[in-house]
XYZ file of C-alpha atoms in Angstrom:
566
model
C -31.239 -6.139 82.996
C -30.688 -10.064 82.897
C -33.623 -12.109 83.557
C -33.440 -15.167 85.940
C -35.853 -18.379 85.112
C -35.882 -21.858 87.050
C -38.318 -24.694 87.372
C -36.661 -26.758 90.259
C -35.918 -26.589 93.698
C -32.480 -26.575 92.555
C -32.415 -24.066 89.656
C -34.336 -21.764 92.154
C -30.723 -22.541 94.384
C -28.535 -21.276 91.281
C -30.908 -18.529 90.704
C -30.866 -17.492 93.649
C -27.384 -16.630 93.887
C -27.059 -14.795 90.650
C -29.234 -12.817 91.972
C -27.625 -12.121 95.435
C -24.534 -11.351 93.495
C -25.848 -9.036 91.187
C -28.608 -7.721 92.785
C -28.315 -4.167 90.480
C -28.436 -6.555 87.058
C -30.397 -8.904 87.622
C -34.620 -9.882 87.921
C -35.965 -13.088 88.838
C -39.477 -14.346 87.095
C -41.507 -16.289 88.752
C -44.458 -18.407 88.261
C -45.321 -20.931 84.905
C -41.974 -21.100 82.814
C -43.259 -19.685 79.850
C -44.534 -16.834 80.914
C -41.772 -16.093 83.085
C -39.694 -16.495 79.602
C -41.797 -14.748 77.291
C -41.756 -11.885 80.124
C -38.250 -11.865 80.024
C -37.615 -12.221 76.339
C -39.320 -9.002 76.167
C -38.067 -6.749 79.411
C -34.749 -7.781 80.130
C -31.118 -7.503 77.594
C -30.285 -10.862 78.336
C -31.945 -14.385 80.003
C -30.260 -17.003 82.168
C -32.521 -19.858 82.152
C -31.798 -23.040 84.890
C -33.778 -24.984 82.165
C -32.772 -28.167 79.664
C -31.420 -26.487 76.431
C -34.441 -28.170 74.402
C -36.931 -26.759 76.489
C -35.590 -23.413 76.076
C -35.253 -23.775 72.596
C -38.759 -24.342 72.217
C -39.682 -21.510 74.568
C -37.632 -19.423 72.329
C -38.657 -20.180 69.103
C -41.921 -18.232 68.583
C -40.369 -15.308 69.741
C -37.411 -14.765 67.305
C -36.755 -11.686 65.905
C -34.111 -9.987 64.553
C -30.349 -11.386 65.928
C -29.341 -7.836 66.323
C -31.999 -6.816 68.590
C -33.120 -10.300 70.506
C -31.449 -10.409 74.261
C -28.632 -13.435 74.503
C -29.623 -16.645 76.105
C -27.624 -18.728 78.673
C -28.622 -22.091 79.601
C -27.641 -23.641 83.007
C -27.867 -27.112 83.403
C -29.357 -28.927 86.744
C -26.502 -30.145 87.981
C -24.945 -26.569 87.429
C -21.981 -28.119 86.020
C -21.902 -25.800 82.340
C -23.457 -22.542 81.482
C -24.420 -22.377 77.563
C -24.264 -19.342 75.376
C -27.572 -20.468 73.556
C -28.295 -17.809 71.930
C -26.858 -13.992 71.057
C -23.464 -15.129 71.403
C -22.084 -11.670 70.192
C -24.610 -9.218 69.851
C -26.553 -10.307 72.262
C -23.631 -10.743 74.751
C -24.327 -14.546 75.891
C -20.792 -15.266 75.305
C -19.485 -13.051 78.058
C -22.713 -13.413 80.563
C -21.867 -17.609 80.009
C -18.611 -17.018 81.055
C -18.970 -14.559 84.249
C -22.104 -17.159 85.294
C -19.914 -19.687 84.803
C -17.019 -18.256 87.410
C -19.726 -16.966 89.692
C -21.470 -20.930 89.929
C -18.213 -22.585 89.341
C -19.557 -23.775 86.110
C -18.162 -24.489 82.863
C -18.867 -22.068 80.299
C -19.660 -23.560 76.941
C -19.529 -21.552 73.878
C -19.729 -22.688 70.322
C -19.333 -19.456 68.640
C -17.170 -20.028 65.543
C -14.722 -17.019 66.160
C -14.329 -17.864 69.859
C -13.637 -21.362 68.646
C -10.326 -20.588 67.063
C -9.812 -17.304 69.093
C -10.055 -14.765 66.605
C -12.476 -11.601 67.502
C -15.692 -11.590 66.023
C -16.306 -8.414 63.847
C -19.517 -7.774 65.748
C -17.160 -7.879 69.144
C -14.515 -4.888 68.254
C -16.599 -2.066 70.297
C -17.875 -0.278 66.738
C -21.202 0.309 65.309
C -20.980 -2.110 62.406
C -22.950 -2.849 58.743
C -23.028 -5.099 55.901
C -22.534 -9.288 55.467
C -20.637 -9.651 59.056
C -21.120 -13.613 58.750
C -20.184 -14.067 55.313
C -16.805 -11.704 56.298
C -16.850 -13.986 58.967
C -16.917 -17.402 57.475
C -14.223 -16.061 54.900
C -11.621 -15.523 57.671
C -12.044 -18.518 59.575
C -11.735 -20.382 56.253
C -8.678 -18.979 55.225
C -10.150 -16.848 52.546
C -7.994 -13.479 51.415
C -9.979 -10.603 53.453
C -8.923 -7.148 52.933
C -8.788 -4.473 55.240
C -9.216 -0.986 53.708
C -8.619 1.403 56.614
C -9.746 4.756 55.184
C -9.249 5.887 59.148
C -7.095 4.910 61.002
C -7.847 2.956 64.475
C -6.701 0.099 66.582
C -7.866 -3.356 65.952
C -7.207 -6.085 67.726
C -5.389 -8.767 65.098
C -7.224 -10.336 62.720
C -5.844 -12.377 59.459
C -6.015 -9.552 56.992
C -4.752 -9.501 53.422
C -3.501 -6.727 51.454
C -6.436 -7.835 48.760
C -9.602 -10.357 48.549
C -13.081 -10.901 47.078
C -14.624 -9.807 51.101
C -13.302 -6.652 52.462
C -13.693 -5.126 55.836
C -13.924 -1.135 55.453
C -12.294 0.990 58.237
C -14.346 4.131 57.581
C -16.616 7.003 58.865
C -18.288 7.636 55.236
C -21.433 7.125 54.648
C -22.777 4.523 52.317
C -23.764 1.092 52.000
C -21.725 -1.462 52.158
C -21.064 -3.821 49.351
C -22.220 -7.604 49.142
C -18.970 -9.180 50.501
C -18.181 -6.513 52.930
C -18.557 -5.022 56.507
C -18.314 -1.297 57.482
C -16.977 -0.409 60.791
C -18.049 3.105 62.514
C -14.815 4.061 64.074
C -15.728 7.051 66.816
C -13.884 9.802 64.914
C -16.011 12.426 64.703
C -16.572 15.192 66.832
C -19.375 17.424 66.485
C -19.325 21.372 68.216
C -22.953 22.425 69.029
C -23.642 26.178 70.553
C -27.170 27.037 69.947
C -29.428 30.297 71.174
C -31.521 30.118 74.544
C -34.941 27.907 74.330
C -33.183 26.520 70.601
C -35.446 23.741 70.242
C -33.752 19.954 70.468
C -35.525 19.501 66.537
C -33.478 22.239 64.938
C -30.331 21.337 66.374
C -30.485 17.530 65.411
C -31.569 18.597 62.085
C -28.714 21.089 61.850
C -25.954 17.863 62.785
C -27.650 15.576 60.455
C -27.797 18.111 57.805
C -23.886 18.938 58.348
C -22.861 15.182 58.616
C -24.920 14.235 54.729
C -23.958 17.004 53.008
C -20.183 16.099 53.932
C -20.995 12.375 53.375
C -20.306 11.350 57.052
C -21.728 8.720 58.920
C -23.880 9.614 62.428
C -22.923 6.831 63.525
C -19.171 8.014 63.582
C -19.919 10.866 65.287
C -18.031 10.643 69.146
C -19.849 13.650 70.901
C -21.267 16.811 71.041
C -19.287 19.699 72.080
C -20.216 22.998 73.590
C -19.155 25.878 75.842
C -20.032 25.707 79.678
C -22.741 27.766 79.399
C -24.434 25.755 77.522
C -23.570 22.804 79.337
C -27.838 22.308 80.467
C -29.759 23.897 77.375
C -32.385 21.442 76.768
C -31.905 21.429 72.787
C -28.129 20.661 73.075
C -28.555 18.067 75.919
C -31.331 16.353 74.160
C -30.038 16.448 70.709
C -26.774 14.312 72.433
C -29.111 11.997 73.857
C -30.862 11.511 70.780
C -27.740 10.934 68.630
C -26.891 8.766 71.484
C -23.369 10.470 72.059
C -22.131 12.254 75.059
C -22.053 15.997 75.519
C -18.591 17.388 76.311
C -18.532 20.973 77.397
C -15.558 23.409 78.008
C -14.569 26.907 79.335
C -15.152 30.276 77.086
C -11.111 30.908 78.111
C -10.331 27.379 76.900
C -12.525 27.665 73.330
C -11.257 31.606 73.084
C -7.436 29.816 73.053
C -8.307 27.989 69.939
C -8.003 29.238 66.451
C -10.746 29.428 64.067
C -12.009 30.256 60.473
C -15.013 31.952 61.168
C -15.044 33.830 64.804
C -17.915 35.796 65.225
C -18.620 38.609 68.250
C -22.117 36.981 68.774
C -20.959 34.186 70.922
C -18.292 36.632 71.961
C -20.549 38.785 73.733
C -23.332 36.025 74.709
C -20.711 33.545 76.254
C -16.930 35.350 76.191
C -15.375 33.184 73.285
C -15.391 34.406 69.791
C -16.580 30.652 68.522
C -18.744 28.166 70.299
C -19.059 24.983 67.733
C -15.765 25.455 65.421
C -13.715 25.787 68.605
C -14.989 23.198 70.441
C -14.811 20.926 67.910
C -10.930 21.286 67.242
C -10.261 21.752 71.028
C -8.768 18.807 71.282
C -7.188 18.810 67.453
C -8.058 17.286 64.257
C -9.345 18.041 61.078
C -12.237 20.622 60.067
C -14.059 18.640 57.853
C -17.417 21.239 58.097
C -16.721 24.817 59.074
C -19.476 26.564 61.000
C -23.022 26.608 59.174
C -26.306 28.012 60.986
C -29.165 26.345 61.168
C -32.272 27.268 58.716
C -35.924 27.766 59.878
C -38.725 27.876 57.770
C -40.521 30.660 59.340
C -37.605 33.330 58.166
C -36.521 33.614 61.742
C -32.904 34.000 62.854
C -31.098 30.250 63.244
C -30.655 29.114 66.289
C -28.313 26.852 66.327
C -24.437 26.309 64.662
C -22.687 23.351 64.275
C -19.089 22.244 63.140
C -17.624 18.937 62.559
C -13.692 17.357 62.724
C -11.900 14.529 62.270
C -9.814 13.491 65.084
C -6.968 11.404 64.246
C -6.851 7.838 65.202
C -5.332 7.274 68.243
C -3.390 4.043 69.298
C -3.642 2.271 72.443
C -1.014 1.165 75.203
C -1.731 -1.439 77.574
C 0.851 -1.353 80.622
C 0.243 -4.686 81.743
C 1.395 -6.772 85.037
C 1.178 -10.515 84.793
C 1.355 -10.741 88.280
C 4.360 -13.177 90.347
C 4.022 -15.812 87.739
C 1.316 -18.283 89.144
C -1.403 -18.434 86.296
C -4.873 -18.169 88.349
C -2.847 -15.011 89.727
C -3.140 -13.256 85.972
C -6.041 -10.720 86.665
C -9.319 -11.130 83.911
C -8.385 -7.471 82.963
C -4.585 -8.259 82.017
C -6.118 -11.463 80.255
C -8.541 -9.335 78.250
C -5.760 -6.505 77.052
C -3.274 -9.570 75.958
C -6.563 -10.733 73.733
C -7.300 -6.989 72.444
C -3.248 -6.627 71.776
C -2.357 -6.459 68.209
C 1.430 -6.033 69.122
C 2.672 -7.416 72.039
C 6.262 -6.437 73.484
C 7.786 -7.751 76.326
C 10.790 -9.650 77.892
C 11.054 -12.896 76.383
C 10.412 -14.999 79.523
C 7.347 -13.117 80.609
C 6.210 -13.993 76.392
C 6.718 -17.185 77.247
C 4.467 -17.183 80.206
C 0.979 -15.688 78.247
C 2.097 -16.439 74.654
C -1.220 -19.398 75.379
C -3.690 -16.386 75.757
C -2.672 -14.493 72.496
C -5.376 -14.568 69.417
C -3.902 -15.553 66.518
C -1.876 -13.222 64.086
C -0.708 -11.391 67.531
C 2.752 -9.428 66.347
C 5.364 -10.471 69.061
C 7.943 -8.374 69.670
C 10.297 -9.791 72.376
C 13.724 -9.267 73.414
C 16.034 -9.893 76.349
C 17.000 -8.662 79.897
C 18.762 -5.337 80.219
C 16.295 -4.198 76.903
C 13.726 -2.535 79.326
C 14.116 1.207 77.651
C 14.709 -0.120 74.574
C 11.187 -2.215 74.965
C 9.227 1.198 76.060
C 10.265 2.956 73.297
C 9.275 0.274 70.975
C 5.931 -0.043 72.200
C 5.417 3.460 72.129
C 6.247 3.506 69.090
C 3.843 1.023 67.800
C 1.119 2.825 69.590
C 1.824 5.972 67.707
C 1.583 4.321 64.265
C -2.187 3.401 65.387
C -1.761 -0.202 66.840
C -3.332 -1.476 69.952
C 0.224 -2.593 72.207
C 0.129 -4.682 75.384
C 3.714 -4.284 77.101
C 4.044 -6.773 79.768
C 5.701 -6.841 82.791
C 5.564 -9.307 86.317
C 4.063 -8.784 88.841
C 2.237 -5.250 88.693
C 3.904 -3.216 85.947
C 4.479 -0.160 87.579
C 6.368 -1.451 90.670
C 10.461 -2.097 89.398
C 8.611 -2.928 85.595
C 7.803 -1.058 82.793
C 5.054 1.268 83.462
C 7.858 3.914 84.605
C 10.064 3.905 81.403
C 7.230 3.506 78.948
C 5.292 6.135 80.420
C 8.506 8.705 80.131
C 8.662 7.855 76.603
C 4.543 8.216 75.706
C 2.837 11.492 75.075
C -0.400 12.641 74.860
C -0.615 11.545 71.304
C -1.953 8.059 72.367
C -3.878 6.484 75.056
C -2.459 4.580 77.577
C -3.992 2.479 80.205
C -2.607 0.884 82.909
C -3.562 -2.765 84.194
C -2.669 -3.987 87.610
C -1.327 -6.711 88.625
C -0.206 -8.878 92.128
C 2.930 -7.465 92.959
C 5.714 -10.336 94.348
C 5.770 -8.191 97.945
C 2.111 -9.200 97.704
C 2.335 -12.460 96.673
C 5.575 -13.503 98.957
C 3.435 -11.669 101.840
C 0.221 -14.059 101.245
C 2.595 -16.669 101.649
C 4.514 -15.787 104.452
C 1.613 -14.926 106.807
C 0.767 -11.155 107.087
C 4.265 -9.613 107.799
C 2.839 -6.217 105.922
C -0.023 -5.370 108.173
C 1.269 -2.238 108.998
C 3.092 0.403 107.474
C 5.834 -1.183 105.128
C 8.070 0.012 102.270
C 9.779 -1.936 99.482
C 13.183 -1.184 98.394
C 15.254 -2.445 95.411
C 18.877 -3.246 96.337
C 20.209 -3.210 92.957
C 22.045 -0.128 92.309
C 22.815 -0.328 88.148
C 19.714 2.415 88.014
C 20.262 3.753 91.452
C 23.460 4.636 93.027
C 24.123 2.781 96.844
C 24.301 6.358 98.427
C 20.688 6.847 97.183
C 19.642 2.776 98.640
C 21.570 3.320 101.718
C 19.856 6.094 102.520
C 16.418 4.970 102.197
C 17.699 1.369 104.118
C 18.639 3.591 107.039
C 15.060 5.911 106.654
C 13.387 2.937 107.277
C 14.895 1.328 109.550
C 14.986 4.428 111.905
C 11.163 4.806 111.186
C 10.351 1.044 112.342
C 8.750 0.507 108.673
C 8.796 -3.570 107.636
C 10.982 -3.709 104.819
C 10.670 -5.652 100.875
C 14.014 -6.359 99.129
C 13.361 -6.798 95.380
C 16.319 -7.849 93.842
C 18.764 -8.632 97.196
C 21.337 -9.987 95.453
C 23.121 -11.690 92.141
C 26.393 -13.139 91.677
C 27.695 -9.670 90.663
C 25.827 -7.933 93.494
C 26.866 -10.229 96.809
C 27.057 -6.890 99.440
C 24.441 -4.791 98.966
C 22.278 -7.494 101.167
C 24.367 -7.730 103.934
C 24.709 -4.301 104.419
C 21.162 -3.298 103.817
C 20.668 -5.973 106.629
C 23.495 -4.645 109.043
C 21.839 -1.099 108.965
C 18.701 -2.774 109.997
C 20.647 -4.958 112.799
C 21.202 -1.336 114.055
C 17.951 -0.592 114.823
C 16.378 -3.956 115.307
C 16.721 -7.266 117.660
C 18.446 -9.970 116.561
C 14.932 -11.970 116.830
C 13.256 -9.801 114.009
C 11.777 -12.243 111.801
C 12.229 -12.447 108.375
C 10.531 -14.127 105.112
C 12.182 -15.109 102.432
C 10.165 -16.315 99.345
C 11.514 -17.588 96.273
C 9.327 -17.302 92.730
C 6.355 -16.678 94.542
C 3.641 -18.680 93.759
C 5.356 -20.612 91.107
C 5.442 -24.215 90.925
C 9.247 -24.508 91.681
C 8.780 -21.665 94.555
C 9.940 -22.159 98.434
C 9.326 -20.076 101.591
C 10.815 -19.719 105.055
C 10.623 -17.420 107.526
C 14.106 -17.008 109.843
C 15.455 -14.164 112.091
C 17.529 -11.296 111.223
C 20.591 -13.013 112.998
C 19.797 -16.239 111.754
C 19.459 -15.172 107.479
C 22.312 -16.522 105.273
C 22.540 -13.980 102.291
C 23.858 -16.239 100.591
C 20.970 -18.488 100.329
C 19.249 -15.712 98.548
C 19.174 -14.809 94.614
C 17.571 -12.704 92.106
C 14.061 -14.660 91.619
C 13.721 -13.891 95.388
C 11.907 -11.724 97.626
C 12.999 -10.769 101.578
C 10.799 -8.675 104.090
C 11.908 -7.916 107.162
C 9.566 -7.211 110.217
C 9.136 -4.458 112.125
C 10.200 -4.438 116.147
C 6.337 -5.240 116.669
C 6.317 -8.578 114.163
C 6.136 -11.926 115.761
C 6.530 -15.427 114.234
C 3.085 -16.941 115.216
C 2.721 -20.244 114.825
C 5.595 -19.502 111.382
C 4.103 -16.977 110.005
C 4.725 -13.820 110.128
C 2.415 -11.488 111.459
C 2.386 -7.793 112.034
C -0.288 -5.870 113.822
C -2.480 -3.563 112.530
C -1.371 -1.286 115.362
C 1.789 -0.906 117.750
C -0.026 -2.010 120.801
C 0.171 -6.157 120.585
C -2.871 -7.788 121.797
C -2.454 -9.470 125.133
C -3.798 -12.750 126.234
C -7.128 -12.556 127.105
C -7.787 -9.465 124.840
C -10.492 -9.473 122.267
C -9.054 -9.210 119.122
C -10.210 -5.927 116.650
């Protein structure tokens, strides 16, 4: 919960629409300042506070606590001109709230965070539970100090200046132990712990039973990724509780999916009480890795029969693939989301020009691999590639990455050894259509006319589909000064089913600062005015040219004068 303070009429204002925004995350505290603050300091994650920074400060300052476990601070300013990350910057998360307040208000976020400074991630940022001397680790890698990474598992960073040795050291590793006096452990999420435990086991036995398993092997809790069970088992109260007091969450699957896996120790208890011959050994390795504790039973100190069995794997580091779209080109067109992934990217791959457009927005020590036009395979191999050795990869495209881009081809090379996620972007039909009026308000189709993938029997056929089905019509790619037919054509076969009067857009680089729009007729549309970095839609027989734009109904019956529009 974020907490909402103001003293003025226009604070209250700014307040006010933080919380109309976010009416889920947000509480606003009224009445004398200080109370409202000290009120919030101890309810709420985080504070936004339309107060002077020195005021706050002094708020603050009897309340301090421990930086890992006091809420961040923002500070807005009267004049709502700059939101300040005042306090919790990382752990805390004022950095982040500063900056969505800030785009919310329209107010500069300021944030004075060393790391964020110079744009590399802050330790205490990467997603993993985390120990030791993070700002002395810190401090040695903004100074230039040798920091070593020792990865005993491995797991996708985002980059960071590493060195193969130093005095600090940053420990990759789901071990337990302390760390040293120049060093930070991260907790990667490796571990995966299989639970099955009798009816009415109580929630004490089976936490004791993980905990147990995880010291005796010298594993850290706080590596553990979830609990694992059988269905059955999916709402005893011991298993569900023990997951929500290790914080993790419980992952449950069939008997005929656990009976499919192979396992050391099988027993015909669980066979006969749930219909798999192992509960925690197979539904720990379900999903693969490494058995790092076979099945033990739990021990009660009454004599009775345990209760509860656990097991506990490894599971292999996986990397990460980011399918990115950068949109038509115009920056404020870049989507937060693609923004963040080219920021989390160790390895970036990509067509040089599309480099050029985002190589701004990369941290430093980002490993750029880049290479021409006609290179698309050859780029989605590459990046799978990287992903599979255990590197988090952003492969750009334009516009959104799975329309004509690279989602397709990387995504036939990738298997289920890595993760992929996709991130959309504005595709150019999108973009030329927000230009050109709204020639795509009803049922519309785009259609590449390049045929060095696709052979013209295969375009031509789809040309003539929609044209006989009255759909409005996107050319990516109309034509290049090796391809001068295919756009006439496509355009004749239209011709066939369409008046003369059709109108048609034609957008060049879409919302780039060099671009140009027009809208025309199908009669009246030179192909030869038209190239590569453009984009033509054609309208349907019900799309008019209102006032030059292009506009297509929402349905086929055209509103009349006098009609109320729906």
């Amino acid at each position: 919960m974020i907490g909402l303070i103001s003293a003025t009429a226009a604070g209250a204002a700014a307040r006010d629409r933080l919380a109309a925004a976010w009416p889920d995350r947000t509480r606003v505290y009224d009445g004398p300042v200080g109370e409202a603050v000290r009120a919030a300091f101890a309810e709420c994650d985080r504070l936004v506070c339309f107060l002077a920074t020195g005021a706050v400060v002094r708020l603050l300052a009897p309340l301090l606590g421990d930086k890992a476990a006091d809420p961040g601070v923002v500070c807005v300013d009267e004049g709502g001109r700059f939101a300040v990350s005042l306090l919790g910057g990382h752990g805390g998360g004022a950095n982040e709230l500063a900056r969505e307040v800030g785009e919310l208000l329209g107010a500069e976020p300021v944030v004075t965070t060393a790391t964020d400074a110079v744009g590399l991630p802050g330790l205490d940022t990467l997603g993993l539970p985390y120990e030791g001397a993070v700002a002395a680790v810190s401090r040695a890698l903004l100074d230039g100090e040798p920091v070593a990474l020792r990865a005993e598992v491995a797991w996708p960073l985002p980059p960071l200046p590493f060195s193969a040795r130093g005095e600090y050291t940053v420990r990759l590793t789901d071990r337990a132990g302390a760390p040293g006096e120049r060093e930070v452990l991260l907790r990667p999420p490796t571990l995966v712990v299989g639970v099955g435990a009798s009816r009415g086991a109580p929630v004490e036995e089976v936490v004791g039973l993980v905990e147990e398993a995880l010291r005796g092997a010298g594993l850290s809790a706080r590596s553990v990724a979830e609990l694992a069970t059988v269905d059955a088992k999916s709402g005893e109260p011991g298993i569900v509780t023990a997951a929500e007091q290790l914080g993790v969450p419980l992952v449950t699957y069939s008997a005929e999916e656990l009976a499919a896996v192979e396992v050391p120790n099988p027993s015909g208890a669980p066979l006969a009480a749930v219909g798999t011959p192992s509960v925690a050994e197979a539904a720990a390795l379900l999903r693969g890795g490494e058995l790092l504790v076979p099945k033990r039973k739990s021990e009660r100190a009454d004599g009775r029969p345990a209760m509860a069995t656990c097991a506990v794997v490894r599971r292999p580091g996986r990397g990460r693939l980011a399918v990115v779209g950068l949109g038509p080109g115009a920056r404020d067109l870049l989507t937060p989301r693609a923004a963040a992934e080219l920021r989390r990217a160790s390895v970036l791959v990509g067509l040089d020009q599309y480099v050029d457009q985002i190589r701004d927005l990369l941290r430093p020590g980002t490993r750029v691999l880049e290479s021409g036009l006609g290179a698309e395979e050859e780029r989605a191999r590459t990046a799978v590639a990287e992903a599979r050795a255990g590197h988090a990869v952003a492969l750009i495209g334009s516009g959104d990455a799975g329309v004509y881009a690279m989602a397709s081809p990387a995504l036939a090379e990738a298997s289920d050894d890595i993760d992929v996620v996709g991130v959309p972007g504005v595709t150019a039909a999108l973009a030329a259509g927000a230009i050109l009026g709204a020639p795509l308000g009803h049922d519309h189709v785009s259609i590449s006319l390049s045929d060095l993938h696709t052979p013209w029997e295969v375009i031509e056929r789809r040309v003539r589909a929609a044209a006989e089905s009255d759909l409005v019509v996107t050319f990516y790619n109309p034509r290049s000064r090796g391809r001068d037919w295919q756009l006439p054509k496509a355009l004749a076969i239209l011709a066939g089913h369409r008046e003369q009067e059709t109108p048609v857009g034609v957008v060049r680089n879409a919302s780039r600062p060099d671009g140009s729009s027009r809208v025309t007729t199908l009669g009246a549309l030179d192909p030869a005015t038209v190239d590569m970095m453009t984009v033509v839609t054609v309208g349907n027989t019900a799309t008019r040219n209102i006032a030059g734009r292009m506009v297509t109904p929402r349905g086929y019956r055209w509103q009349g004068a006098g009609e109320e529009a729906r």
